[in-house]
XYZ file of C-alpha atoms in Angstrom:
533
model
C -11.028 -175.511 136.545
C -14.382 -176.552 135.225
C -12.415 -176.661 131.709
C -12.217 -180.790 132.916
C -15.838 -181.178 132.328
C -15.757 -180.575 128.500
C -17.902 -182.890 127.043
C -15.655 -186.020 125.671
C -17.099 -186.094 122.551
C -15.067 -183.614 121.057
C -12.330 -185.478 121.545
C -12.695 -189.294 119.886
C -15.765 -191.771 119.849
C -17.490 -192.078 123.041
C -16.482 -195.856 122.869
C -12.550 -195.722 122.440
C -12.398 -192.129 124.810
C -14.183 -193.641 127.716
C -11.990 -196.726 127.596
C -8.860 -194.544 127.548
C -10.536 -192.283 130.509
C -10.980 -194.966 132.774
C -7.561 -196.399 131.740
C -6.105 -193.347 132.571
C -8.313 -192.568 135.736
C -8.044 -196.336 136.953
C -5.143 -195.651 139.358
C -5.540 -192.225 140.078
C -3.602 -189.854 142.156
C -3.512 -190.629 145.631
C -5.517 -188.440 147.996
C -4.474 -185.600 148.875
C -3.228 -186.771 152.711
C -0.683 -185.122 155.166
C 2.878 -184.693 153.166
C 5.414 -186.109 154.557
C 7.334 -183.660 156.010
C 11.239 -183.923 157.050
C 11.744 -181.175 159.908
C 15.457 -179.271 159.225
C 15.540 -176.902 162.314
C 13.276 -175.518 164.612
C 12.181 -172.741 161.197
C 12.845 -175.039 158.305
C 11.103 -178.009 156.939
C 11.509 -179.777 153.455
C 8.358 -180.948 152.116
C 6.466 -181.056 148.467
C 3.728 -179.280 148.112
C 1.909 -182.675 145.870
C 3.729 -186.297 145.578
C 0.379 -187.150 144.790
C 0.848 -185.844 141.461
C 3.034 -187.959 139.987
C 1.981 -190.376 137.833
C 2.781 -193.116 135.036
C 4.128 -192.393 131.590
C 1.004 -193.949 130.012
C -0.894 -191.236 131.811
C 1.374 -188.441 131.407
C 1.054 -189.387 127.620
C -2.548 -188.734 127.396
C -3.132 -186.278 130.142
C 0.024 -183.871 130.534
C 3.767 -184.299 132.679
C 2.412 -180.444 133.396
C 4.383 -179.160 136.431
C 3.854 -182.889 138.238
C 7.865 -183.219 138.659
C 7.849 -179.718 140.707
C 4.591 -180.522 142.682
C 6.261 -183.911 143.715
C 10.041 -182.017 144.837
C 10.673 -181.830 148.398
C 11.951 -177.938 148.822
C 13.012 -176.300 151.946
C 10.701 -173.905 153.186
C 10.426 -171.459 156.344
C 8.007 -172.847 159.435
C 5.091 -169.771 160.184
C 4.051 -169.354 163.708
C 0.743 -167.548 163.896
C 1.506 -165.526 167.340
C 5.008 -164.271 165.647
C 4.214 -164.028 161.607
C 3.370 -160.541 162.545
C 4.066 -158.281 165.684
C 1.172 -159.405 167.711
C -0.008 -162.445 165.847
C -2.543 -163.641 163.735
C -5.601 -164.897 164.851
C -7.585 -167.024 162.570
C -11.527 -165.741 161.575
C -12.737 -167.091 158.936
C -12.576 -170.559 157.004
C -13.301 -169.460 153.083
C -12.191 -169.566 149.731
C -13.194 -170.834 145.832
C -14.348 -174.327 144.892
C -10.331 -174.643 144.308
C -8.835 -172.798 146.602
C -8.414 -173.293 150.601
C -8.581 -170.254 152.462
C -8.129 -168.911 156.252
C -8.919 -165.437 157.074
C -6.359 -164.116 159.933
C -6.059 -160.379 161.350
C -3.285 -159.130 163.423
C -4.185 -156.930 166.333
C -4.529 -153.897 164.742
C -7.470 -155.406 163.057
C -5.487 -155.618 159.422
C -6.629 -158.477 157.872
C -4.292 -161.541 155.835
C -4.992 -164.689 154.677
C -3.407 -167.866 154.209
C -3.971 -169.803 150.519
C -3.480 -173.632 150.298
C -0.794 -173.904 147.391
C -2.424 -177.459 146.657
C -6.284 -177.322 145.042
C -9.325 -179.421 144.860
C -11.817 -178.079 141.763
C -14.002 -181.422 142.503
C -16.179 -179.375 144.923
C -17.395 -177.841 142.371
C -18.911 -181.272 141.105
C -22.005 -182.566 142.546
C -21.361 -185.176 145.336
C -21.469 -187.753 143.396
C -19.383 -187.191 140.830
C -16.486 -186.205 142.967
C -14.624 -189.663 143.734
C -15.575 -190.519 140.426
C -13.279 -190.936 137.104
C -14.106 -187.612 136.087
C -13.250 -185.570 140.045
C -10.383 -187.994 139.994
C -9.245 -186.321 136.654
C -10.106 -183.079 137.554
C -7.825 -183.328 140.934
C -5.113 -184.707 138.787
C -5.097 -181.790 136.706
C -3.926 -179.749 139.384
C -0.887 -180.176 138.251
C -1.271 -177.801 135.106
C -0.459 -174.541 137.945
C 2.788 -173.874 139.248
C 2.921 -174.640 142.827
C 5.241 -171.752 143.123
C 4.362 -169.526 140.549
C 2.486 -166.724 142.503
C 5.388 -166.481 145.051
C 7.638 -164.608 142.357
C 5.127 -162.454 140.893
C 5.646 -159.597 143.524
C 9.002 -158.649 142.751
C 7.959 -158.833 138.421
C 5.115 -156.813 139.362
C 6.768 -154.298 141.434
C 9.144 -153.728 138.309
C 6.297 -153.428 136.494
C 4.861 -150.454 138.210
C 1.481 -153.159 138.733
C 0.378 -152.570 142.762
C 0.366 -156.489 144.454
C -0.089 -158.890 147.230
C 2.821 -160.122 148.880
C 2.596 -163.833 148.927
C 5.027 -165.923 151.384
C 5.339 -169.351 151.333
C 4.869 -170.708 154.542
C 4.673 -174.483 155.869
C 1.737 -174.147 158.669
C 2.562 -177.173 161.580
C 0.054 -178.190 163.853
C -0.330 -174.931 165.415
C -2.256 -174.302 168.686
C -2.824 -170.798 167.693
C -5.249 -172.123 164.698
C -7.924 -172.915 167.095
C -11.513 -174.464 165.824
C -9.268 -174.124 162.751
C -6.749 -177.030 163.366
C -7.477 -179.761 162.348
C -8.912 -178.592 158.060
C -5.694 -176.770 158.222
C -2.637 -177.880 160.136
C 0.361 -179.493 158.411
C 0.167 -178.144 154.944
C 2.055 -175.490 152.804
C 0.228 -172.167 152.137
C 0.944 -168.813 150.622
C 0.706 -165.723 153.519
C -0.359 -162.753 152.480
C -2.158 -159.705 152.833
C -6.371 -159.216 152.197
C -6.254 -156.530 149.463
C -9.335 -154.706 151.255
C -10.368 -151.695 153.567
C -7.605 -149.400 155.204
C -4.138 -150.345 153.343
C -2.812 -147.114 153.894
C 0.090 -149.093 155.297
C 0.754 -151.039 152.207
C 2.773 -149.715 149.390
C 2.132 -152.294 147.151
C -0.899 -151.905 147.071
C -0.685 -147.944 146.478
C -1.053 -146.944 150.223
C -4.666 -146.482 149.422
C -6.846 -145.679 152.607
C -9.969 -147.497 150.452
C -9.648 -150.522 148.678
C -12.846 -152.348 146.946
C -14.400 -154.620 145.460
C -14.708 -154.867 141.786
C -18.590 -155.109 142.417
C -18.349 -151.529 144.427
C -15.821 -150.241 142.120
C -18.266 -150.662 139.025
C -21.315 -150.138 140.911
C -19.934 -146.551 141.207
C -18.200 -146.428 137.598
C -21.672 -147.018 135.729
C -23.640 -144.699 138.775
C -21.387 -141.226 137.466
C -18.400 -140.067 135.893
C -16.848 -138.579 138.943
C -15.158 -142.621 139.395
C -13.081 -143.537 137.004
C -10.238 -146.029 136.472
C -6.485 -144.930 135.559
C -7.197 -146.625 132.515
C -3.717 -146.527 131.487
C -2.844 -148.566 134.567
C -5.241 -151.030 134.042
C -3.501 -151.680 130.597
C -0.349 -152.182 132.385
C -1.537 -154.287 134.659
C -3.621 -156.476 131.497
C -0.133 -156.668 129.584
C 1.585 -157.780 132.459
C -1.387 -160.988 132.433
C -0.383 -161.498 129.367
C 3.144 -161.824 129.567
C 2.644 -164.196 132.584
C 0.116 -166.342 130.880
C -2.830 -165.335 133.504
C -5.658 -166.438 131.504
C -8.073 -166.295 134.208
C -8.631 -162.443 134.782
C -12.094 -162.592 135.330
C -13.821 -159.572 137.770
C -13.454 -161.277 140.742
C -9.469 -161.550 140.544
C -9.381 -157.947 141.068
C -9.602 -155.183 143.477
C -9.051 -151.497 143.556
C -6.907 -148.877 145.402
C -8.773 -145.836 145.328
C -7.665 -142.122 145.931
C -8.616 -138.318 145.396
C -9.041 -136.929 142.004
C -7.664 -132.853 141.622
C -11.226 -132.408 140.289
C -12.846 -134.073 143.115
C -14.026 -137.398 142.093
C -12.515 -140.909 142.740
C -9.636 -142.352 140.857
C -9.579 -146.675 141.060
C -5.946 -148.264 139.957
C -6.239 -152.091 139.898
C -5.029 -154.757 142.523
C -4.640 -158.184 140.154
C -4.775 -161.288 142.962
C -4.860 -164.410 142.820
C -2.258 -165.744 140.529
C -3.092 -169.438 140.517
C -3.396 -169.823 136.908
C -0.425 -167.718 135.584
C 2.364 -170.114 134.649
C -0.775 -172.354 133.244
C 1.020 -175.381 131.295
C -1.710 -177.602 129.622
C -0.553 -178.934 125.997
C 1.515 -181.581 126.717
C -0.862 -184.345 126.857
C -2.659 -186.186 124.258
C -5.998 -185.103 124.915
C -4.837 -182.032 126.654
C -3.398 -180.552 123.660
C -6.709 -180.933 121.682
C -8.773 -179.563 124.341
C -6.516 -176.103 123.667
C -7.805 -176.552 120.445
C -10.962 -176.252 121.535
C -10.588 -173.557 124.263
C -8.495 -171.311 123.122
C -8.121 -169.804 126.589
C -6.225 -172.516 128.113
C -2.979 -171.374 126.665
C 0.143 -172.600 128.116
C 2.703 -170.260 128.855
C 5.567 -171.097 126.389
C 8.507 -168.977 125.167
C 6.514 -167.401 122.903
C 2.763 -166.167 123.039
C 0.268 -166.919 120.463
C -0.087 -163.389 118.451
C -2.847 -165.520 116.516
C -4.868 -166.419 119.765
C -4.578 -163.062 122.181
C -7.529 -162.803 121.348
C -8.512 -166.112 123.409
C -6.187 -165.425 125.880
C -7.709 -162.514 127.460
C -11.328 -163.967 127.034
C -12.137 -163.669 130.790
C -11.516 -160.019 130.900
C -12.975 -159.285 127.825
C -15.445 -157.311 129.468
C -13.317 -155.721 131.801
C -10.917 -154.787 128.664
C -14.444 -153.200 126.420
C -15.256 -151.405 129.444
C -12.238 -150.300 130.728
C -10.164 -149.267 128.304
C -12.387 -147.883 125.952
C -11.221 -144.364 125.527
C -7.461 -145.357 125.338
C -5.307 -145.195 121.849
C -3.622 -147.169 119.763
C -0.348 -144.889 120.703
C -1.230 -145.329 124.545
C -0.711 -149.239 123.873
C 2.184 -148.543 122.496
C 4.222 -146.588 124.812
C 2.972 -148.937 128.052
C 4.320 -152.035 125.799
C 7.527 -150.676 125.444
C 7.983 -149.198 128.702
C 7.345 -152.958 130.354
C 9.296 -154.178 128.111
C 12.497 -151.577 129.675
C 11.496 -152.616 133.095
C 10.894 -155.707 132.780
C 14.370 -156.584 131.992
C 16.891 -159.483 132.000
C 18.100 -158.705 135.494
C 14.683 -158.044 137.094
C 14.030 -161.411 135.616
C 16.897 -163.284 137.242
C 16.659 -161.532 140.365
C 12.390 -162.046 140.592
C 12.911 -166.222 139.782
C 15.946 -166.183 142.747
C 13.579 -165.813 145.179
C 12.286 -169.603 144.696
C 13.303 -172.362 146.989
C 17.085 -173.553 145.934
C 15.674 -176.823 144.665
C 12.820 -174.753 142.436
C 15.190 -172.860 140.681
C 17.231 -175.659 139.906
C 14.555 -177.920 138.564
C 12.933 -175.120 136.292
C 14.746 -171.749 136.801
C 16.691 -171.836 133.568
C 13.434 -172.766 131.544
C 11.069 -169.687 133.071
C 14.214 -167.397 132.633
C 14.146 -168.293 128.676
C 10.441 -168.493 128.363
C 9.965 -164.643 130.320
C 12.543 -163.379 128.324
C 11.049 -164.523 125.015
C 7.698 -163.546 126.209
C 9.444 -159.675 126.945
C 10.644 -159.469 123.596
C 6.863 -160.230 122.661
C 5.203 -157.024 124.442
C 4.666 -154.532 121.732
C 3.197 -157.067 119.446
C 1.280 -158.466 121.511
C -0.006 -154.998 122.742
C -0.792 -153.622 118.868
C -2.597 -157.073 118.648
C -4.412 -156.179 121.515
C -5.818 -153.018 120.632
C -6.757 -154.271 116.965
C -9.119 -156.727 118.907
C -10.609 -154.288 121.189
C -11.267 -151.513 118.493
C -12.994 -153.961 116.177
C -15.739 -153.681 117.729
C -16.595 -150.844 120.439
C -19.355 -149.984 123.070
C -18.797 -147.018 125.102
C -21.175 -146.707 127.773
C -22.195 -143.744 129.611
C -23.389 -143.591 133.208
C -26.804 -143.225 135.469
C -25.989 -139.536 135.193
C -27.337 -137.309 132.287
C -24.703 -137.245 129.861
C -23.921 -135.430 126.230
C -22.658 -137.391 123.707
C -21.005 -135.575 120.633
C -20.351 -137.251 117.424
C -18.388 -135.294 114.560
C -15.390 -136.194 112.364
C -12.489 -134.203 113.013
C -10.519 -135.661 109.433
C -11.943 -138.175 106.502
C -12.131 -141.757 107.641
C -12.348 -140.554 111.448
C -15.290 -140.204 114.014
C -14.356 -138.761 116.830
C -16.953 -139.154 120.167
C -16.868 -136.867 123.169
C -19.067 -138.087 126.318
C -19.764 -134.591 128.747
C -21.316 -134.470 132.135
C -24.489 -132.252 132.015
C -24.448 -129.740 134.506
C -27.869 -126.419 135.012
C -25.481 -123.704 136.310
C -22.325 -124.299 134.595
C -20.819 -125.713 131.204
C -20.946 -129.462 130.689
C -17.736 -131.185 131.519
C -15.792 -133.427 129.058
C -15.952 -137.246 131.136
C -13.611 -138.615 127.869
C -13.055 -138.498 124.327
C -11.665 -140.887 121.751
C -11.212 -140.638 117.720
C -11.859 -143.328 116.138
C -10.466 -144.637 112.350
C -12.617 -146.584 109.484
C -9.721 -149.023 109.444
C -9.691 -150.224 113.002
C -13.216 -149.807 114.090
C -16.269 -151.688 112.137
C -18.905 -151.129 114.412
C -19.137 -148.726 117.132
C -22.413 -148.297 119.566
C -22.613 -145.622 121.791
C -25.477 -146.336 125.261
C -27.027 -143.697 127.258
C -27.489 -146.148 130.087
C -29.712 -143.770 132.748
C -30.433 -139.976 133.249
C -31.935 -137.542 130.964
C -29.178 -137.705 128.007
C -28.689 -135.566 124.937
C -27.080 -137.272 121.425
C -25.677 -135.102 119.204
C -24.715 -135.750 115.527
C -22.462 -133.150 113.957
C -21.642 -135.370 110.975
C -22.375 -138.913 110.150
C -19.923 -141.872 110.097
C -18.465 -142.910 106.656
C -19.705 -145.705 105.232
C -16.452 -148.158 106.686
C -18.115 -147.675 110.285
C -21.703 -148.769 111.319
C -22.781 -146.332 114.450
C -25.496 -147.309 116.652
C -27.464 -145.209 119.713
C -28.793 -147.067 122.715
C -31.077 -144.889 124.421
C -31.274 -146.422 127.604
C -33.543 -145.073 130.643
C -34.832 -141.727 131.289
C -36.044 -139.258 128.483
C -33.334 -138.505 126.152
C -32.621 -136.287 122.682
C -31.174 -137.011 119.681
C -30.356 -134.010 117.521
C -28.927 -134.940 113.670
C -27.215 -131.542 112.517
C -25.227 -132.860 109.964
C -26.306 -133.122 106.329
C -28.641 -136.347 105.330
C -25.333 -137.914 103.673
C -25.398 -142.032 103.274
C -24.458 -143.284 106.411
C -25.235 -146.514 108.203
C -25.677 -145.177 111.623
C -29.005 -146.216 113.288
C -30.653 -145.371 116.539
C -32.420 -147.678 118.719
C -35.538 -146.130 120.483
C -37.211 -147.469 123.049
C -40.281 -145.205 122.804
C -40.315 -143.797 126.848
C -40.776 -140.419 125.717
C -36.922 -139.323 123.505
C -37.064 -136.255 121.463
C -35.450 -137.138 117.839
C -34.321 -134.661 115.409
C -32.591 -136.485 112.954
C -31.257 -136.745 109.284
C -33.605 -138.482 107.032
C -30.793 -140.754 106.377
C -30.600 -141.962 109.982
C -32.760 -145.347 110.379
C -34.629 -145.221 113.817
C -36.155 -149.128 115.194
C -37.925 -149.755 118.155
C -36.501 -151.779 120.101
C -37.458 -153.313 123.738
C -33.654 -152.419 125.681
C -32.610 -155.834 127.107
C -31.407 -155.442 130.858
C -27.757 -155.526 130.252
C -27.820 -152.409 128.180
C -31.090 -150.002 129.634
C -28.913 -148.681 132.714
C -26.235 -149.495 134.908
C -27.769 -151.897 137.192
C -28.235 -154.144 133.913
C -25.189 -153.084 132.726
C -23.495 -155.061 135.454
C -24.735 -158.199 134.641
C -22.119 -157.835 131.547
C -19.550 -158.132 134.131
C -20.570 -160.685 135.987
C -21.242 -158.644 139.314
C -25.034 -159.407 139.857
């Protein structure tokens, strides 16, 4: 939640801003202490996941009512006994989590791993010590209150509509539990989602695609950018990107993901994506004064209204923008299409109603009738939103090849069109096509093609029209670059970085020199675009 740190400049003189901020901050929320908690039955308690939350009207004015009247309900909610959650038990291995998020990693005795998620979240550890009791942690605790307490616990039955693989969040009030151990007292008496740990052997787990291997995004592209025998189902990764969207999950960033994999018919690894962690779907942020310019300013923090900004998907998706170039790089214009409107069929009225009636009586009752509207609107949204989607992405492309030797084949199958097919080099038997996409002078300005590693061959059966700018990344190892097509005007260039190529090329082709910077010579480098050092 580091978007609390943005320099308060932008938002009035330093003078008048500070005053309000310490106005504001002067009677802050109270810590975050035990909740009081009224015990039902022997199963049930009622208890709000942050009372702390609420504030003054003078406050809410300038920094958001956000979800504060749902952190600050009581709701009834089931007690969680480690040594009967699951047959066997849970025992408790692990204290982790982010600089928000308070985890506890458990495993049952069959050595299948879960973890328990505080639903309440502290971003000041993030701050240096100092800082954090200060006005500006103080304001960054209070602005807890822009998640939904209770958003992730309806996603799984959205999702599974969806055809997007899940966890399978429970929400759970954790009493002071012998079974917690060295554990007890950082996390006894508090409410926490219970799920499953999205990793290893989930052969077991149909949401999450009975996949005997699931990894880490770090693995998963490790592997991606080391040969073309892994690949993600890109047209499930779309799915599961549109389905972000629709819920207003901003923060999609590598690390929220990980990846079922299974058996290709041509031997290699296929990866379908496992979104997690849905802490910031639901995000509502623009109801405050100064909240509502900050949007302004970071377009990301979008709050998730009845309608979503077609102007701003672009900001909206910033997180994953990476992911999306990577990822979805060889999919159409027609393949958005038809996943947009099939969500849009599944995800339907009833699936709607029946997803939000898993909440808590007093949840739905505060708020159901609002989320019911605002998904619905959203729905109607999809293939919009989608077609918006893919005029972002194919703006600008780079379609990187692997640490393998590669073939990439440039020629235009109509006017106006450049199509590019990427094949496997093989000695003994014909190269094999890795992926292939056509690309059109009226979606796609600039497109730049990178050998990353391996001994790869570029080959230029025509040259790009002059609507599209093409440029050739060489990359490690000792490539070629063969220019068969006539010397027509073209603005294609190719970037050599002088370790030996072979260029045969049309006059017209410019060729620089060029010193490759590390995120685009091979695919260790190439990670660092992602994030996954």
């Amino acid at each position: 939640m580091s978007f609390f740190l943005l320099n308060s400049r932008i938002l009035m003189p330093a003078g008048l801003c500070t005053a309000l901020l310490c106005h504001a901050c002067s009677a802050p929320a109270a810590p975050p202490a035990r909740p009081q908690v009224r015990i039902l039955s022997d199963s049930t308690v009622q208890v709000a996941a942050g009372p702390q939350y609420a504030r003054s009207g003078m406050h809410n004015f300038f920094w958001g009512r956000h979800y504060r009247a749902l952190w600050a309900l009581p709701v009834t909610v089931p007690v969680v006994q480690l040594r009967t959650a699951v047959p066997g038990g849970l025992t408790p291995v692990q204290e982790g989590g982010s600089f928000q998020t308070k985890n506890l990693r458990l495993v049952d005795r069959n050595g299948v791993q879960y973890v328990l998620r505080s639903v309440d979240k502290d971003a000041t550890k993030a701050l240096p010590e100092g800082l954090q009791d200060g006005p500006i942690g103080r304001l960054m605790k209070d602005q807890t209150s822009v998640i939904n307490p209770y958003g992730a616990y309806i996603v799984p039955r959205l999702a599974q509509a969806a055809g997007v693989y899940h966890t399978n969040p429970r929400l759970v009030y954790l009493a002071d539990d012998p079974g917690l151990g060295e554990f007890r007292q950082s996390f006894a008496n508090a409410l926490y989602l219970l799920e499953e740990r999205p990793e290893g052997d989930q052969s077991l787990v149909a949401s999450f695609g009975n996949s005997t291997r699931v990894e880490s995004s770090r693995k998963v592209f490790t592997n991606l950018l080391a040969s073309p025998q892994f690949r993600v189902d890109a047209r499930n990764y779309l799915r599961a990107r549109l389905f972000d969207m629709w819920l207003g999950d901003w923060s999609r960033r590598e690390d929220q993901w990980r990846w079922a994999s299974f058996a290709a018919p041509d031997g290699g690894i296929r990866y379908r994506p496992i979104p997690r962690d849905r802490d910031h779907a639901f995000f509502k942020f623009n109801d405050g004064f100064f909240t509502h310019i900050i949007g302004w300013v970071k377009s990301n923090y979008q709050t998730f209204d009845e309608q979503i900004r077609l102007a701003d998907v672009e900001g909206l998706n910033r997180a994953a923008r990476p992911m999306d170039k990577s990822l979805l790089v060889y999919l159409s214009r027609e393949d958005f299409r038809q996943i947009a409107d099939s969500l849009q069929q599944q995800l339907s009225p009833a699936v709607i109603q029946q997803a939000l009636s898993v909440w808590p009586k007093e949840v739905y009752g505060l708020v159901g009738q609002e989320f019911e509207q605002k998904l619905n609107g959203r729905r109607n949204q999809l293939p919009a939103v989608a077609d918006k989607f893919y005029t972002l992405l194919a703006r600008n492309v780079e379609l990187p090849g692997t640490d393998r030797p590669e073939r990439f084949v440039v020629d235009m199958p109509a006017q106006q069109q450049v199509r590019v097919r990427v094949y496997l080099r093989h000695t003994t038997r014909p190269d094999s096509l890795a992926g292939q996409r056509t690309f059109r002078t009226g979606e796609t300005s600039i497109l730049k093609l990178f050998g990353l590693g391996g001994n790869d061959v570029f080959e230029l059966r025509a040259l790009p029209p002059a609507g599209m700018t093409l440029q050739l990344y060489d990359g490690a190892g000792q490539d070629v670059m063969l220019g068969t097509a006539p010397p027509t005007s073209t603005r294609t260039t190719v970037f050599d970085s002088g370790d030996g190529n072979t260029l045969t090329l049309p006059r017209t082709v410019k060729v620089k020199k060029y010193m490759p910077a590390a995120n685009e010579f091979d695919a260790a480098g190439w990670l660092l675009r992602h994030r996954l050092y």
